Amino acid sequence: RTQDTLLEVNNIEVIYNHVILVLKGVSLNVPKGGITALLGGNGAGKTTTLKAISNLLHSERGEVTKGSILYRGERVQDLNPADLVKKGVIQVMEGRHCFEHLTVEENLLTGAYTRPDKGAIAADLEMVYTYFPRLKERRKSQAGYTSGGEQQMTAIGRALMSRPETILLDEPSMGLAPQLVEQIFEIVKSVNENEGVTFLLAEQNTNVALRYAHYGYILESGRIVMDGPAADLRENPDVKEFYLGMA
Ligand code: ATP
């Protein structure tokens, strides 16, 4: 473990329903201050990996049966998700998951629920609005009636309201037009640079993810088949052929 590793996943195995082996020994390192991408096609196990880290598998009858997950060197796989949030790790689920009947602003405020310092919350709301000016315009709208892109922004904004050290971001590009995808990744990049937030993001869109991430892991059928600095992966002939469609 290097000194600046925040999150360390060591050779984990995940089984659903006691029989379906989905992760077959996945290891990865997430350094502090970086953007790390977990890449791979549909069903490769990206979501399962993120849920294993944030302990969200139980409700789906999944469990980590081997390996370990450490955050700042401390074993976290037996914590409940709320305790992990207190340690600074928050997951933005695939498919955005806003509270549809609440306004955009109310959604953002729910992200601050674990925090005692109510005074700082107003300032953080403004911080979120500087990254997402569109959300400020839409703050009184019912979230369920906002666009897919706005809901994705709301989900990320809500995560930021907990002042996380690390965000686990599941498939931010899903269902969004290319221009919006680019916009979301630009915001991720500036949050990373300006707030120092560490990201682990799961993405099927290899092309965009490798342009913004510093390091990438490629998952195939529950195994990491390749990893390296994003710049190297972009130039790798196999990645070009199978993931970037540039054969
Ligand atoms: P996607 O982009 O479609 O979300 P993914 O890489 O995130 O893909 P996972 O959602 O982690 O993949 O799924 C990995 C495998 O685990 C798939 O074969 C999927 O069918 C299976 N799986 C996921 N959830 C469950 C579950 N609750 N019970 C049984 N099998 C599951």
Short mmCIF file of C-alpha atoms and ligand atoms in Angstrom, two decimals:
data_model
loop_
_atom_site.label_atom_id
_atom_site.label_comp_id
_atom_site.label_asym_id
_atom_site.label_seq_id
_atom_site.Cartn_x
_atom_site.Cartn_y
_atom_site.Cartn_z
CA ARG A 1 0.00 0.00 0.00
CA THR A 2 1.51 3.30 -1.03
CA GLN A 3 1.09 6.18 1.34
CA ASP A 4 -1.47 8.03 -0.69
CA THR A 5 -3.78 5.08 -1.32
CA LEU A 6 -7.22 5.89 0.04
CA LEU A 7 -9.23 2.90 -1.03
CA GLU A 8 -7.82 -0.54 -1.51
CA VAL A 9 -9.78 -3.51 -2.84
CA ASN A 10 -7.90 -6.80 -2.44
CA ASN A 11 -8.91 -9.80 -4.44
CA ILE A 12 -12.62 -9.71 -3.66
CA GLU A 13 -15.09 -12.33 -4.66
CA VAL A 14 -18.81 -11.55 -4.75
CA ILE A 15 -21.56 -14.14 -4.87
CA TYR A 16 -25.27 -13.44 -5.41
CA ASN A 17 -27.93 -15.74 -4.01
CA HIS A 18 -25.24 -18.04 -2.55
CA VAL A 19 -24.43 -19.48 -5.98
CA ILE A 20 -23.81 -16.88 -8.68
CA LEU A 21 -20.14 -15.94 -8.65
CA VAL A 22 -19.93 -12.48 -10.22
CA LEU A 23 -16.60 -11.02 -9.04
CA LYS A 24 -13.78 -13.53 -9.30
CA GLY A 25 -10.96 -11.78 -7.51
CA VAL A 26 -11.01 -8.04 -8.16
CA SER A 27 -8.21 -5.82 -6.87
CA LEU A 28 -7.82 -2.11 -7.27
CA ASN A 29 -6.20 0.90 -5.69
CA VAL A 30 -7.69 4.35 -5.55
CA PRO A 31 -5.11 7.04 -4.80
CA LYS A 32 -6.02 10.18 -2.92
CA GLY A 33 -6.88 13.07 -5.19
CA GLY A 34 -7.18 11.01 -8.35
CA ILE A 35 -9.88 10.07 -10.81
CA THR A 36 -9.84 6.31 -11.24
CA ALA A 37 -12.03 4.65 -13.86
CA LEU A 38 -13.48 1.16 -13.68
CA LEU A 39 -14.30 0.21 -17.25
CA GLY A 40 -16.02 -2.67 -18.94
CA GLY A 41 -19.11 -3.72 -20.84
CA ASN A 42 -22.59 -4.49 -19.70
CA GLY A 43 -22.61 -7.02 -16.88
CA ALA A 44 -18.84 -7.03 -16.38
CA GLY A 45 -19.33 -6.34 -12.66
CA LYS A 46 -18.71 -2.61 -12.31
CA THR A 47 -21.82 -1.85 -10.29
CA THR A 48 -21.25 -4.92 -8.16
CA THR A 49 -17.73 -3.69 -7.35
CA LEU A 50 -18.98 -0.27 -6.27
CA LYS A 51 -21.79 -1.78 -4.23
CA ALA A 52 -19.35 -4.15 -2.56
CA ILE A 53 -17.26 -1.17 -1.50
CA SER A 54 -20.19 0.78 -0.09
CA ASN A 55 -21.83 -2.27 1.43
CA LEU A 56 -25.00 -2.12 -0.60
CA LEU A 57 -25.07 -5.75 -1.71
CA HIS A 58 -27.10 -7.21 1.13
CA SER A 59 -30.44 -5.98 -0.14
CA GLU A 60 -29.71 -7.78 -3.41
CA ARG A 61 -28.70 -11.00 -1.71
CA GLY A 62 -25.11 -10.47 -2.64
CA GLU A 63 -22.09 -10.87 -0.40
CA VAL A 64 -18.34 -10.48 -0.42
CA THR A 65 -17.10 -14.00 0.22
CA LYS A 66 -13.36 -13.45 -0.15
CA GLY A 67 -10.83 -10.66 -0.05
CA SER A 68 -10.79 -7.36 1.77
CA ILE A 69 -11.73 -3.73 1.31
CA LEU A 70 -9.74 -1.08 3.14
CA TYR A 71 -10.24 2.65 3.43
CA ARG A 72 -7.28 4.54 4.83
CA GLY A 73 -5.91 1.15 5.77
CA GLU A 74 -8.94 0.25 7.84
CA ARG A 75 -11.23 -2.64 7.00
CA VAL A 76 -14.61 -1.22 5.98
CA GLN A 77 -16.51 -4.13 4.55
CA ASP A 78 -18.51 -4.73 7.73
CA LEU A 79 -19.63 -1.13 8.12
CA ASN A 80 -23.10 -0.06 7.15
CA PRO A 81 -23.39 2.45 4.30
CA ALA A 82 -24.16 5.37 6.65
CA ASP A 83 -20.97 4.77 8.62
CA LEU A 84 -19.00 4.76 5.41
CA VAL A 85 -20.50 8.15 4.56
CA LYS A 86 -19.20 9.40 7.92
CA LYS A 87 -15.75 8.21 6.88
CA GLY A 88 -16.08 10.35 3.76
CA VAL A 89 -17.11 7.84 1.10
CA ILE A 90 -20.36 8.32 -0.77
CA GLN A 91 -21.85 6.51 -3.71
CA VAL A 92 -23.87 8.08 -6.51
CA MET A 93 -25.99 5.24 -7.80
CA GLU A 94 -26.54 4.33 -11.41
CA GLY A 95 -29.76 5.76 -12.79
CA ARG A 96 -29.51 8.96 -10.75
CA HIS A 97 -31.99 8.23 -7.97
CA CYS A 98 -33.37 11.61 -7.02
CA PHE A 99 -36.30 12.02 -4.69
CA GLU A 100 -38.74 12.80 -7.47
CA HIS A 101 -41.31 14.59 -5.33
CA LEU A 102 -38.81 16.91 -3.69
CA THR A 103 -37.46 20.01 -5.36
CA VAL A 104 -33.93 20.07 -6.71
CA GLU A 105 -32.81 22.14 -3.73
CA GLU A 106 -34.52 19.86 -1.22
CA ASN A 107 -32.74 16.94 -2.87
CA LEU A 108 -29.40 18.70 -2.44
CA LEU A 109 -30.15 19.44 1.21
CA THR A 110 -30.86 15.78 1.96
CA GLY A 111 -27.19 15.16 1.18
CA ALA A 112 -26.14 17.17 4.21
CA TYR A 113 -28.15 15.16 6.72
CA THR A 114 -25.18 13.59 8.49
CA ARG A 115 -23.57 16.93 9.21
CA PRO A 116 -23.78 18.76 12.49
CA ASP A 117 -22.55 22.16 11.22
CA LYS A 118 -25.79 23.60 9.84
CA GLY A 119 -24.16 26.98 9.29
CA ALA A 120 -21.85 25.64 6.62
CA ILE A 121 -24.66 24.00 4.71
CA ALA A 122 -25.83 27.22 3.07
CA ALA A 123 -22.30 27.90 1.90
CA ASP A 124 -22.02 24.40 0.49
CA LEU A 125 -25.27 24.81 -1.38
CA GLU A 126 -23.70 27.84 -3.06
CA MET A 127 -20.57 25.77 -3.74
CA VAL A 128 -22.71 23.15 -5.51
CA TYR A 129 -24.47 25.86 -7.50
CA THR A 130 -21.17 27.27 -8.74
CA TYR A 131 -20.37 23.86 -10.26
CA PHE A 132 -23.94 23.36 -11.47
CA PRO A 133 -25.40 26.76 -12.39
CA ARG A 134 -28.21 24.88 -14.11
CA LEU A 135 -29.33 23.47 -10.76
CA LYS A 136 -29.57 26.94 -9.30
CA GLU A 137 -31.94 27.90 -12.10
CA ARG A 138 -33.98 24.75 -11.47
CA ARG A 139 -33.77 24.76 -7.69
CA LYS A 140 -37.51 25.17 -7.09
CA SER A 141 -38.51 22.54 -9.66
CA GLN A 142 -39.71 19.13 -8.63
CA ALA A 143 -36.77 16.83 -9.38
CA GLY A 144 -38.96 14.24 -11.11
CA TYR A 145 -39.83 16.79 -13.77
CA THR A 146 -36.26 17.82 -14.56
CA SER A 147 -34.27 16.32 -17.44
CA GLY A 148 -32.04 13.25 -17.19
CA GLY A 149 -28.95 15.44 -17.23
CA GLU A 150 -30.33 17.67 -14.48
CA GLN A 151 -31.17 14.62 -12.38
CA GLN A 152 -27.63 13.32 -12.80
CA MET A 153 -26.34 16.73 -11.73
CA THR A 154 -28.68 16.71 -8.73
CA ALA A 155 -27.43 13.27 -7.70
CA ILE A 156 -23.79 14.38 -7.88
CA GLY A 157 -24.61 17.69 -6.18
CA ARG A 158 -26.35 15.86 -3.35
CA ALA A 159 -23.26 13.71 -2.86
CA LEU A 160 -21.10 16.84 -2.70
CA MET A 161 -23.31 18.22 0.06
CA SER A 162 -21.94 15.56 2.41
CA ARG A 163 -18.46 17.05 1.85
CA PRO A 164 -17.07 13.67 0.86
CA GLU A 165 -13.44 12.78 0.52
CA THR A 166 -14.29 10.12 -2.08
CA ILE A 167 -17.19 9.76 -4.50
CA LEU A 168 -18.07 6.42 -6.07
CA LEU A 169 -19.84 7.40 -9.26
CA ASP A 170 -21.76 4.73 -11.14
CA GLU A 171 -22.17 5.21 -14.88
CA PRO A 172 -22.57 8.99 -14.99
CA SER A 173 -22.96 8.94 -18.79
CA MET A 174 -25.90 6.57 -18.81
CA GLY A 175 -28.73 7.73 -21.05
CA LEU A 176 -27.28 11.18 -21.64
CA ALA A 177 -26.57 12.92 -24.94
CA PRO A 178 -22.83 13.19 -25.78
CA GLN A 179 -22.68 16.91 -25.13
CA LEU A 180 -24.16 16.48 -21.66
CA VAL A 181 -21.82 13.59 -20.91
CA GLU A 182 -18.93 15.90 -21.69
CA GLN A 183 -20.38 18.59 -19.45
CA ILE A 184 -20.78 16.18 -16.52
CA PHE A 185 -17.20 14.95 -16.89
CA GLU A 186 -15.91 18.53 -17.06
CA ILE A 187 -17.63 19.18 -13.73
CA VAL A 188 -16.20 16.00 -12.21
CA LYS A 189 -12.77 17.17 -13.32
CA SER A 190 -13.13 20.61 -11.78
CA VAL A 191 -14.55 19.23 -8.51
CA ASN A 192 -11.55 16.89 -8.41
CA GLU A 193 -9.11 19.71 -9.07
CA ASN A 194 -10.67 22.44 -6.96
CA GLU A 195 -12.16 20.53 -4.03
CA GLY A 196 -9.63 17.68 -4.01
CA VAL A 197 -12.42 15.08 -4.11
CA THR A 198 -11.21 11.60 -5.09
CA PHE A 199 -13.32 9.73 -7.65
CA LEU A 200 -13.80 6.10 -8.51
CA LEU A 201 -16.12 6.00 -11.48
CA ALA A 202 -17.66 3.06 -13.27
CA GLU A 203 -18.19 3.64 -16.97
CA GLN A 204 -19.09 1.78 -20.13
CA ASN A 205 -18.14 4.84 -22.14
CA THR A 206 -14.41 4.06 -22.29
CA ASN A 207 -13.67 6.89 -24.64
CA VAL A 208 -14.86 9.70 -22.42
CA ALA A 209 -13.74 8.05 -19.16
CA LEU A 210 -10.16 7.62 -20.37
CA ARG A 211 -9.98 11.26 -21.38
CA TYR A 212 -10.84 12.43 -17.86
CA ALA A 213 -9.50 9.70 -15.59
CA HIS A 214 -5.88 9.43 -14.47
CA TYR A 215 -5.87 5.67 -14.19
CA GLY A 216 -8.10 2.90 -15.48
CA TYR A 217 -9.01 -0.69 -14.72
CA ILE A 218 -10.77 -2.86 -17.27
CA LEU A 219 -13.17 -5.45 -15.95
CA GLU A 220 -14.35 -8.42 -18.01
CA SER A 221 -16.65 -11.10 -16.58
CA GLY A 222 -15.71 -10.28 -13.02
CA ARG A 223 -11.94 -10.07 -13.50
CA ILE A 224 -9.59 -7.14 -14.03
CA VAL A 225 -7.95 -7.91 -17.37
CA MET A 226 -5.88 -4.77 -17.77
CA ASP A 227 -4.96 -1.64 -15.88
CA GLY A 228 -2.70 1.34 -16.34
CA PRO A 229 -2.44 5.11 -16.59
CA ALA A 230 -5.31 6.41 -18.72
CA ALA A 231 -2.91 7.82 -21.31
CA ASP A 232 -1.32 4.39 -21.80
CA LEU A 233 -4.68 2.63 -22.04
CA ARG A 234 -5.82 5.08 -24.70
CA GLU A 235 -2.83 4.06 -26.82
CA ASN A 236 -3.07 0.33 -26.12
CA PRO A 237 -3.95 -1.59 -29.32
CA ASP A 238 -6.37 -3.98 -27.55
CA VAL A 239 -8.16 -1.15 -25.80
CA LYS A 240 -8.38 0.70 -29.10
CA GLU A 241 -9.81 -2.30 -30.86
CA PHE A 242 -12.21 -3.66 -28.25
CA TYR A 243 -13.20 -0.60 -26.24
CA LEU A 244 -12.63 2.44 -28.40
CA GLY A 245 -13.79 0.96 -31.70
CA MET A 246 -10.65 2.16 -33.48
CA ALA A 247 -9.32 -1.04 -35.01
P1 ATP B 1 -24.12 -2.60 -16.03
O1 ATP B 1 -23.41 -1.57 -16.78
O2 ATP B 1 -25.14 -3.34 -16.82
O3 ATP B 1 -24.61 -2.16 -14.68
P2 ATP B 1 -22.02 -3.87 -14.60
O4 ATP B 1 -20.65 -4.03 -15.15
O5 ATP B 1 -22.23 -2.80 -13.62
O6 ATP B 1 -23.02 -3.72 -15.79
P3 ATP B 1 -23.18 -5.61 -12.67
O7 ATP B 1 -24.44 -4.84 -12.60
O8 ATP B 1 -22.22 -5.52 -11.57
O9 ATP B 1 -22.42 -5.27 -14.01
O10 ATP B 1 -23.56 -7.13 -12.92
C1 ATP B 1 -22.58 -8.14 -13.05
C2 ATP B 1 -23.25 -9.50 -13.17
O11 ATP B 1 -23.94 -9.80 -11.98
C3 ATP B 1 -24.26 -9.58 -14.28
O12 ATP B 1 -24.12 -10.82 -14.91
C4 ATP B 1 -25.57 -9.50 -13.56
O13 ATP B 1 -26.57 -10.22 -14.26
C5 ATP B 1 -25.27 -10.15 -12.24
N1 ATP B 1 -26.12 -9.61 -11.16
C6 ATP B 1 -26.23 -8.31 -10.79
N2 ATP B 1 -27.07 -8.16 -9.75
C7 ATP B 1 -27.51 -9.39 -9.44
C8 ATP B 1 -28.40 -9.93 -8.45
N3 ATP B 1 -29.00 -9.12 -7.56
N4 ATP B 1 -28.62 -11.26 -8.44
C9 ATP B 1 -28.01 -12.07 -9.33
N5 ATP B 1 -27.15 -11.64 -10.28
C10 ATP B 1 -26.90 -10.34 -10.35
#
